[in-house]
Amino acid sequence: MVRQLFILDEVTIFDKGDNYVIPRYQRAYAWEDKEIEQLIDDIYDIDDSDNYYIGSLVVSRVSGKSETFEVVDGQQRLTTLFLLLQYLVSVKALEGEVGQSLTFDCRDNSQFTLSHIKDILSENGSDFVSKSSDRIELSILNGVKAIRQKFASINVDNFVSKLQHVVLYRIEVPENTDLNRYFEIMNTRGEQLEQHDIVKAKLMSFLTKRNEQELFAKIWDACSDMTGYVQMHFSKTYREFFFGGGWNCQPNDEWDKYLNYDSESEEECASLTLKHIIAKGFKAAENGESSDDDARVRFDSIIDFPYFLLHALRVFIRLNSEQWDVTLGDLLDDKKLIYDFDKVIASGKASEEEFSQKFIMHLLQARYLFDCYIIKREYTGEDQNGEWSLKELNVSKQKPYYVNTKLNDPREWETTYATRTKECLMIQSALRVSYTSPKVMHWITELLEWTFGEGSNSEYVQVVESIAVKAVKNNFLDAEDFMLGVETHHVVFNFLDYLLWKGNKEKYSDFMFEFRNSVEHWYPQNPSEGSISQWDDKDTFGNLCIVPRSVNSKFSNLSPRSKRETFEKVVKEGSLKLRIMGEIIEKCTNEEWKASKCKEHEDEMINILRQACGVYD
């Protein structure tokens, strides 16, 4: 049985008569900020002139309980929607009750957290969490905080109006279905055709000759693998042809030159018959393939291929505005990938065939520049967490190795470009952790466009810094005051940390940017009863810092001195603004912090930002 359910309508997913149980064999709630923010963004960006189908929920009706369903697939989305609706009710954006229609089987902490979700969302929620910390499921609590944080930057009433058009299909498996077998099938099922696959097929259809289509597919497939470096996704012959003997030259855009290239080794390989292969003395020719694993490193991109296509397309129309003059939407929306390509193609003065030819060569160039000049995550040895990396590929004896990208005039000393590369890596990672949703990573488009230009790459650090400067001005320094509290944009904190690091690299040599996604009050919003007094100016910038969501839960309602003493390691390894606040509170009391030290700290930090942004009183 398949039933269409609206999120907000007469027939809703959380009707009071229906109950959903997350069975014990399902994993715990595991969605993090990225997935939660993506779901909210997807809903907020819909065209409310039509319904938006958010996916499916697969359930099995519990025997003897006609309105109780065991969740087979889709529990992460379902739990997030439950938390989302509970939040909207708590802020009075929705009327009525959601009810306790979602439960966890044999997960005591998860069940306790869901059953007390109203208490957590209440005005005294932090007190409740503090008193019940040993029974709270942190993953669900962090989900609530991620939702609350997200709505600090979007209009809740507009969101609710969009939510009324969101539909989910509830699919009920037949009675007596073998759920174990069902899971096995689900885990091995094929992937659905994605939008970028459709775009590839459409662009290839504009090319009439087989060799053109083969070249297009070869480049597209190499670029679509966002792991490692694009050179490593070609055979040795094509690798040298596209990128030179050292594998590190930027490819040009000469379509006809590449089209007429004949790879003898690949043709030879293709012409081998089974008789040749099984003949005595046959030996497969070396094709020069060398993977990142050979060099004991692995690189992961900070964006997926559909988003890379969206960036590349925007750079393409900026560089070719005379032939394709069109404006695309502000958001980088992977669900509008086909729409964006169709819009650009339709706007062109050139033929569809020429668009395919020019775009695929542009894509190859863009991917090469992306690999050289946009940060990645690098994993070495047994390291599971990885670190930020800004490197370019080189080759020695047909083996790849990686060195820091050289951001310098060739006449300068290596120490100079090494310093610049480190600065570029730090400011890019500051932007990366500030803009967690790929829909708003416009800084990548700006940097990619710049790398296509003629300027000396010694200016690259200043180009990246200028993006952060603009964001800090618009989101903070242009405000009437600095009492923004938790609504203070994360880029303000991260750019400040970058400036503090840049100003004293020796002292802060251990500092790296991490996903610190929660704005925390140093002097608490709601002090623990009987500890310290309330403070009306707690939302001022000097009293704020950025911390991981888990640290926010730990800090809770403690006083500044208690936070410093109880979580000394967290403070000393945290953001640089937090470290400075920790150093200050070591030498003063909580009351002194409130009376004067916070203001002194704020003035110092604001002055650093103003100088970097060229903004003065």
mmCIF file of N, CA and C in Angstrom, residues 196 199-200 202-204 206-207 215-216 219-221 223-224 252-255 305-320 323-324 328 337 340-342 344-345 350-367 448 452:
data_model
loop_
_atom_site.group_PDB
_atom_site.id
_atom_site.type_symbol
_atom_site.label_atom_id
_atom_site.label_comp_id
_atom_site.label_asym_id
_atom_site.label_seq_id
_atom_site.Cartn_x
_atom_site.Cartn_y
_atom_site.Cartn_z
ATOM 1 N N HIS A 196 23.136 14.665 -13.027
ATOM 2 C CA HIS A 196 24.363 14.871 -13.805
ATOM 3 C C HIS A 196 24.535 13.790 -14.872
ATOM 4 N N VAL A 199 22.418 15.113 -17.712
ATOM 5 C CA VAL A 199 23.121 16.215 -18.379
ATOM 6 C C VAL A 199 24.206 15.669 -19.303
ATOM 7 N N LYS A 200 24.964 14.694 -18.830
ATOM 8 C CA LYS A 200 26.017 14.090 -19.652
ATOM 9 C C LYS A 200 25.424 13.517 -20.935
ATOM 10 N N LYS A 202 22.650 14.261 -22.421
ATOM 11 C CA LYS A 202 22.117 15.314 -23.288
ATOM 12 C C LYS A 202 23.244 16.008 -24.054
ATOM 13 N N LEU A 203 24.317 16.351 -23.364
ATOM 14 C CA LEU A 203 25.425 17.039 -24.032
ATOM 15 C C LEU A 203 26.108 16.142 -25.048
ATOM 16 N N MET A 204 26.215 14.854 -24.745
ATOM 17 C CA MET A 204 26.811 13.926 -25.709
ATOM 18 C C MET A 204 25.935 13.773 -26.953
ATOM 19 N N PHE A 206 24.466 16.030 -28.495
ATOM 20 C CA PHE A 206 24.708 17.146 -29.410
ATOM 21 C C PHE A 206 25.905 16.877 -30.328
ATOM 22 N N LEU A 207 26.696 15.855 -29.984
ATOM 23 C CA LEU A 207 27.875 15.510 -30.781
ATOM 24 C C LEU A 207 27.512 14.345 -31.692
ATOM 25 N N LEU A 215 35.562 11.014 -26.698
ATOM 26 C CA LEU A 215 36.435 11.978 -26.031
ATOM 27 C C LEU A 215 35.672 12.706 -24.926
ATOM 28 N N PHE A 216 34.452 13.112 -25.234
ATOM 29 C CA PHE A 216 33.620 13.796 -24.233
ATOM 30 C C PHE A 216 33.453 12.914 -23.001
ATOM 31 N N ILE A 219 36.641 12.531 -20.792
ATOM 32 C CA ILE A 219 36.926 13.693 -19.942
ATOM 33 C C ILE A 219 35.888 13.822 -18.838
ATOM 34 N N TRP A 220 34.623 13.681 -19.181
ATOM 35 C CA TRP A 220 33.546 13.812 -18.190
ATOM 36 C C TRP A 220 33.723 12.797 -17.059
ATOM 37 N N ASP A 221 33.979 11.550 -17.416
ATOM 38 C CA ASP A 221 34.106 10.499 -16.401
ATOM 39 C C ASP A 221 35.300 10.760 -15.478
ATOM 40 N N CYS A 223 36.587 13.707 -14.741
ATOM 41 C CA CYS A 223 36.258 14.862 -13.900
ATOM 42 C C CYS A 223 35.218 14.516 -12.840
ATOM 43 N N SER A 224 34.360 13.556 -13.113
ATOM 44 C CA SER A 224 33.267 13.244 -12.190
ATOM 45 C C SER A 224 33.734 12.507 -10.942
ATOM 46 N N ASN A 252 44.862 22.833 -22.381
ATOM 47 C CA ASN A 252 44.295 23.958 -23.130
ATOM 48 C C ASN A 252 42.888 23.605 -23.605
ATOM 49 N N ASP A 253 42.303 24.492 -24.376
ATOM 50 C CA ASP A 253 40.919 24.280 -24.798
ATOM 51 C C ASP A 253 40.795 23.952 -26.284
ATOM 52 N N GLU A 254 41.827 23.342 -26.848
ATOM 53 C CA GLU A 254 41.836 23.032 -28.281
ATOM 54 C C GLU A 254 41.124 21.706 -28.541
ATOM 55 N N TRP A 255 39.827 21.763 -28.709
ATOM 56 C CA TRP A 255 39.012 20.577 -28.921
ATOM 57 C C TRP A 255 39.494 19.760 -30.117
ATOM 58 N N PHE A 305 30.438 16.059 -7.170
ATOM 59 C CA PHE A 305 30.502 16.408 -8.583
ATOM 60 C C PHE A 305 29.340 17.287 -9.059
ATOM 61 N N PRO A 306 28.071 17.027 -8.676
ATOM 62 C CA PRO A 306 27.002 17.919 -9.148
ATOM 63 C C PRO A 306 27.255 19.381 -8.785
ATOM 64 N N TYR A 307 27.786 19.627 -7.590
ATOM 65 C CA TYR A 307 28.072 21.012 -7.194
ATOM 66 C C TYR A 307 29.278 21.558 -7.955
ATOM 67 N N PHE A 308 30.254 20.706 -8.232
ATOM 68 C CA PHE A 308 31.378 21.155 -9.048
ATOM 69 C C PHE A 308 30.885 21.583 -10.432
ATOM 70 N N LEU A 309 29.945 20.835 -10.992
ATOM 71 C CA LEU A 309 29.361 21.212 -12.286
ATOM 72 C C LEU A 309 28.690 22.578 -12.211
ATOM 73 N N LEU A 310 27.982 22.843 -11.111
ATOM 74 C CA LEU A 310 27.305 24.131 -10.961
ATOM 75 C C LEU A 310 28.313 25.276 -10.888
ATOM 76 N N HIS A 311 29.410 25.065 -10.173
ATOM 77 C CA HIS A 311 30.462 26.089 -10.131
ATOM 78 C C HIS A 311 31.069 26.288 -11.517
ATOM 79 N N ALA A 312 31.424 25.168 -12.168
ATOM 80 C CA ALA A 312 32.066 25.247 -13.485
ATOM 81 C C ALA A 312 31.159 25.937 -14.505
ATOM 82 N N LEU A 313 29.854 25.663 -14.444
ATOM 83 C CA LEU A 313 28.916 26.276 -15.387
ATOM 84 C C LEU A 313 28.844 27.784 -15.174
ATOM 85 N N ARG A 314 28.840 28.219 -13.933
ATOM 86 C CA ARG A 314 28.781 29.659 -13.652
ATOM 87 C C ARG A 314 30.044 30.371 -14.116
ATOM 88 N N VAL A 315 31.188 29.733 -13.924
ATOM 89 C CA VAL A 315 32.435 30.326 -14.420
ATOM 90 C C VAL A 315 32.414 30.359 -15.945
ATOM 91 N N PHE A 316 31.889 29.315 -16.555
ATOM 92 C CA PHE A 316 31.831 29.217 -18.019
ATOM 93 C C PHE A 316 31.056 30.385 -18.616
ATOM 94 N N ILE A 317 29.882 30.688 -18.073
ATOM 95 C CA ILE A 317 29.069 31.763 -18.681
ATOM 96 C C ILE A 317 29.681 33.139 -18.389
ATOM 97 N N ARG A 318 30.431 33.262 -17.302
ATOM 98 C CA ARG A 318 31.107 34.543 -17.043
ATOM 99 C C ARG A 318 32.249 34.757 -18.022
ATOM 100 N N LEU A 319 32.933 33.688 -18.374
ATOM 101 C CA LEU A 319 34.052 33.791 -19.306
ATOM 102 C C LEU A 319 33.587 33.846 -20.758
ATOM 103 N N ASN A 320 32.372 33.398 -21.032
ATOM 104 C CA ASN A 320 31.860 33.346 -22.410
ATOM 105 C C ASN A 320 30.532 34.081 -22.533
ATOM 106 N N GLN A 323 28.704 34.795 -25.929
ATOM 107 C CA GLN A 323 27.971 33.725 -26.616
ATOM 108 C C GLN A 323 26.826 33.163 -25.776
ATOM 109 N N TRP A 324 27.003 33.153 -24.455
ATOM 110 C CA TRP A 324 25.959 32.624 -23.569
ATOM 111 C C TRP A 324 25.693 33.640 -22.467
ATOM 112 N N LEU A 328 21.994 32.912 -13.713
ATOM 113 C CA LEU A 328 21.491 31.745 -12.987
ATOM 114 C C LEU A 328 21.131 32.133 -11.555
ATOM 115 N N LEU A 337 20.135 21.209 -11.516
ATOM 116 C CA LEU A 337 21.270 21.060 -12.414
ATOM 117 C C LEU A 337 20.813 21.016 -13.872
ATOM 118 N N ASP A 340 19.469 24.449 -14.951
ATOM 119 C CA ASP A 340 20.511 25.449 -15.196
ATOM 120 C C ASP A 340 21.194 25.214 -16.542
ATOM 121 N N PHE A 341 21.501 23.960 -16.856
ATOM 122 C CA PHE A 341 22.155 23.673 -18.137
ATOM 123 C C PHE A 341 21.219 23.999 -19.301
ATOM 124 N N ASP A 342 19.965 23.626 -19.164
ATOM 125 C CA ASP A 342 19.000 23.921 -20.235
ATOM 126 C C ASP A 342 18.876 25.432 -20.451
ATOM 127 N N VAL A 344 21.142 27.767 -19.856
ATOM 128 C CA VAL A 344 22.353 28.294 -20.505
ATOM 129 C C VAL A 344 22.365 27.933 -21.980
ATOM 130 N N ILE A 345 22.071 26.691 -22.297
ATOM 131 C CA ILE A 345 22.090 26.236 -23.696
ATOM 132 C C ILE A 345 21.091 27.027 -24.531
ATOM 133 N N ALA A 350 25.650 30.429 -29.964
ATOM 134 C CA ALA A 350 26.342 29.330 -30.636
ATOM 135 C C ALA A 350 25.449 28.095 -30.637
ATOM 136 N N SER A 351 25.844 27.088 -31.410
ATOM 137 C CA SER A 351 25.057 25.863 -31.541
ATOM 138 C C SER A 351 25.194 24.993 -30.296
ATOM 139 N N GLU A 352 24.302 24.049 -30.144
ATOM 140 C CA GLU A 352 24.377 23.088 -29.041
ATOM 141 C C GLU A 352 25.649 22.262 -29.140
ATOM 142 N N GLU A 353 26.047 21.934 -30.367
ATOM 143 C CA GLU A 353 27.276 21.167 -30.564
ATOM 144 C C GLU A 353 28.478 21.946 -30.053
ATOM 145 N N GLU A 354 28.535 23.231 -30.368
ATOM 146 C CA GLU A 354 29.661 24.048 -29.917
ATOM 147 C C GLU A 354 29.661 24.181 -28.398
ATOM 148 N N PHE A 355 28.480 24.271 -27.807
ATOM 149 C CA PHE A 355 28.423 24.343 -26.340
ATOM 150 C C PHE A 355 29.052 23.090 -25.732
ATOM 151 N N SER A 356 28.681 21.915 -26.222
ATOM 152 C CA SER A 356 29.229 20.668 -25.690
ATOM 153 C C SER A 356 30.743 20.633 -25.818
ATOM 154 N N GLN A 357 31.240 21.033 -26.972
ATOM 155 C CA GLN A 357 32.681 21.006 -27.202
ATOM 156 C C GLN A 357 33.422 21.975 -26.279
ATOM 157 N N LYS A 358 32.913 23.192 -26.194
ATOM 158 C CA LYS A 358 33.580 24.197 -25.375
ATOM 159 C C LYS A 358 33.445 23.889 -23.890
ATOM 160 N N PHE A 359 32.267 23.403 -23.483
ATOM 161 C CA PHE A 359 32.069 23.181 -22.048
ATOM 162 C C PHE A 359 32.923 22.019 -21.535
ATOM 163 N N ILE A 360 33.056 20.948 -22.313
ATOM 164 C CA ILE A 360 33.820 19.804 -21.806
ATOM 165 C C ILE A 360 35.301 20.165 -21.656
ATOM 166 N N MET A 361 35.823 21.013 -22.554
ATOM 167 C CA MET A 361 37.205 21.443 -22.398
ATOM 168 C C MET A 361 37.340 22.392 -21.203
ATOM 169 N N HIS A 362 36.336 23.232 -21.025
ATOM 170 C CA HIS A 362 36.313 24.117 -19.855
ATOM 171 C C HIS A 362 36.242 23.300 -18.566
ATOM 172 N N LEU A 363 35.461 22.234 -18.582
ATOM 173 C CA LEU A 363 35.315 21.389 -17.391
ATOM 174 C C LEU A 363 36.657 20.768 -17.010
ATOM 175 N N LEU A 364 37.398 20.299 -18.000
ATOM 176 C CA LEU A 364 38.708 19.703 -17.726
ATOM 177 C C LEU A 364 39.666 20.741 -17.129
ATOM 178 N N GLN A 365 39.667 21.938 -17.694
ATOM 179 C CA GLN A 365 40.517 23.000 -17.153
ATOM 180 C C GLN A 365 40.095 23.361 -15.731
ATOM 181 N N ALA A 366 38.803 23.486 -15.533
ATOM 182 C CA ALA A 366 38.292 23.864 -14.209
ATOM 183 C C ALA A 366 38.663 22.827 -13.161
ATOM 184 N N ARG A 367 38.577 21.550 -13.539
ATOM 185 C CA ARG A 367 38.901 20.507 -12.568
ATOM 186 C C ARG A 367 40.399 20.527 -12.241
ATOM 187 N N LEU A 448 37.571 29.965 -8.561
ATOM 188 C CA LEU A 448 37.766 29.280 -9.847
ATOM 189 C C LEU A 448 37.827 30.287 -10.989
ATOM 190 N N PHE A 452 41.251 31.290 -13.709
ATOM 191 C CA PHE A 452 41.251 31.312 -15.173
ATOM 192 C C PHE A 452 41.852 32.607 -15.715
#
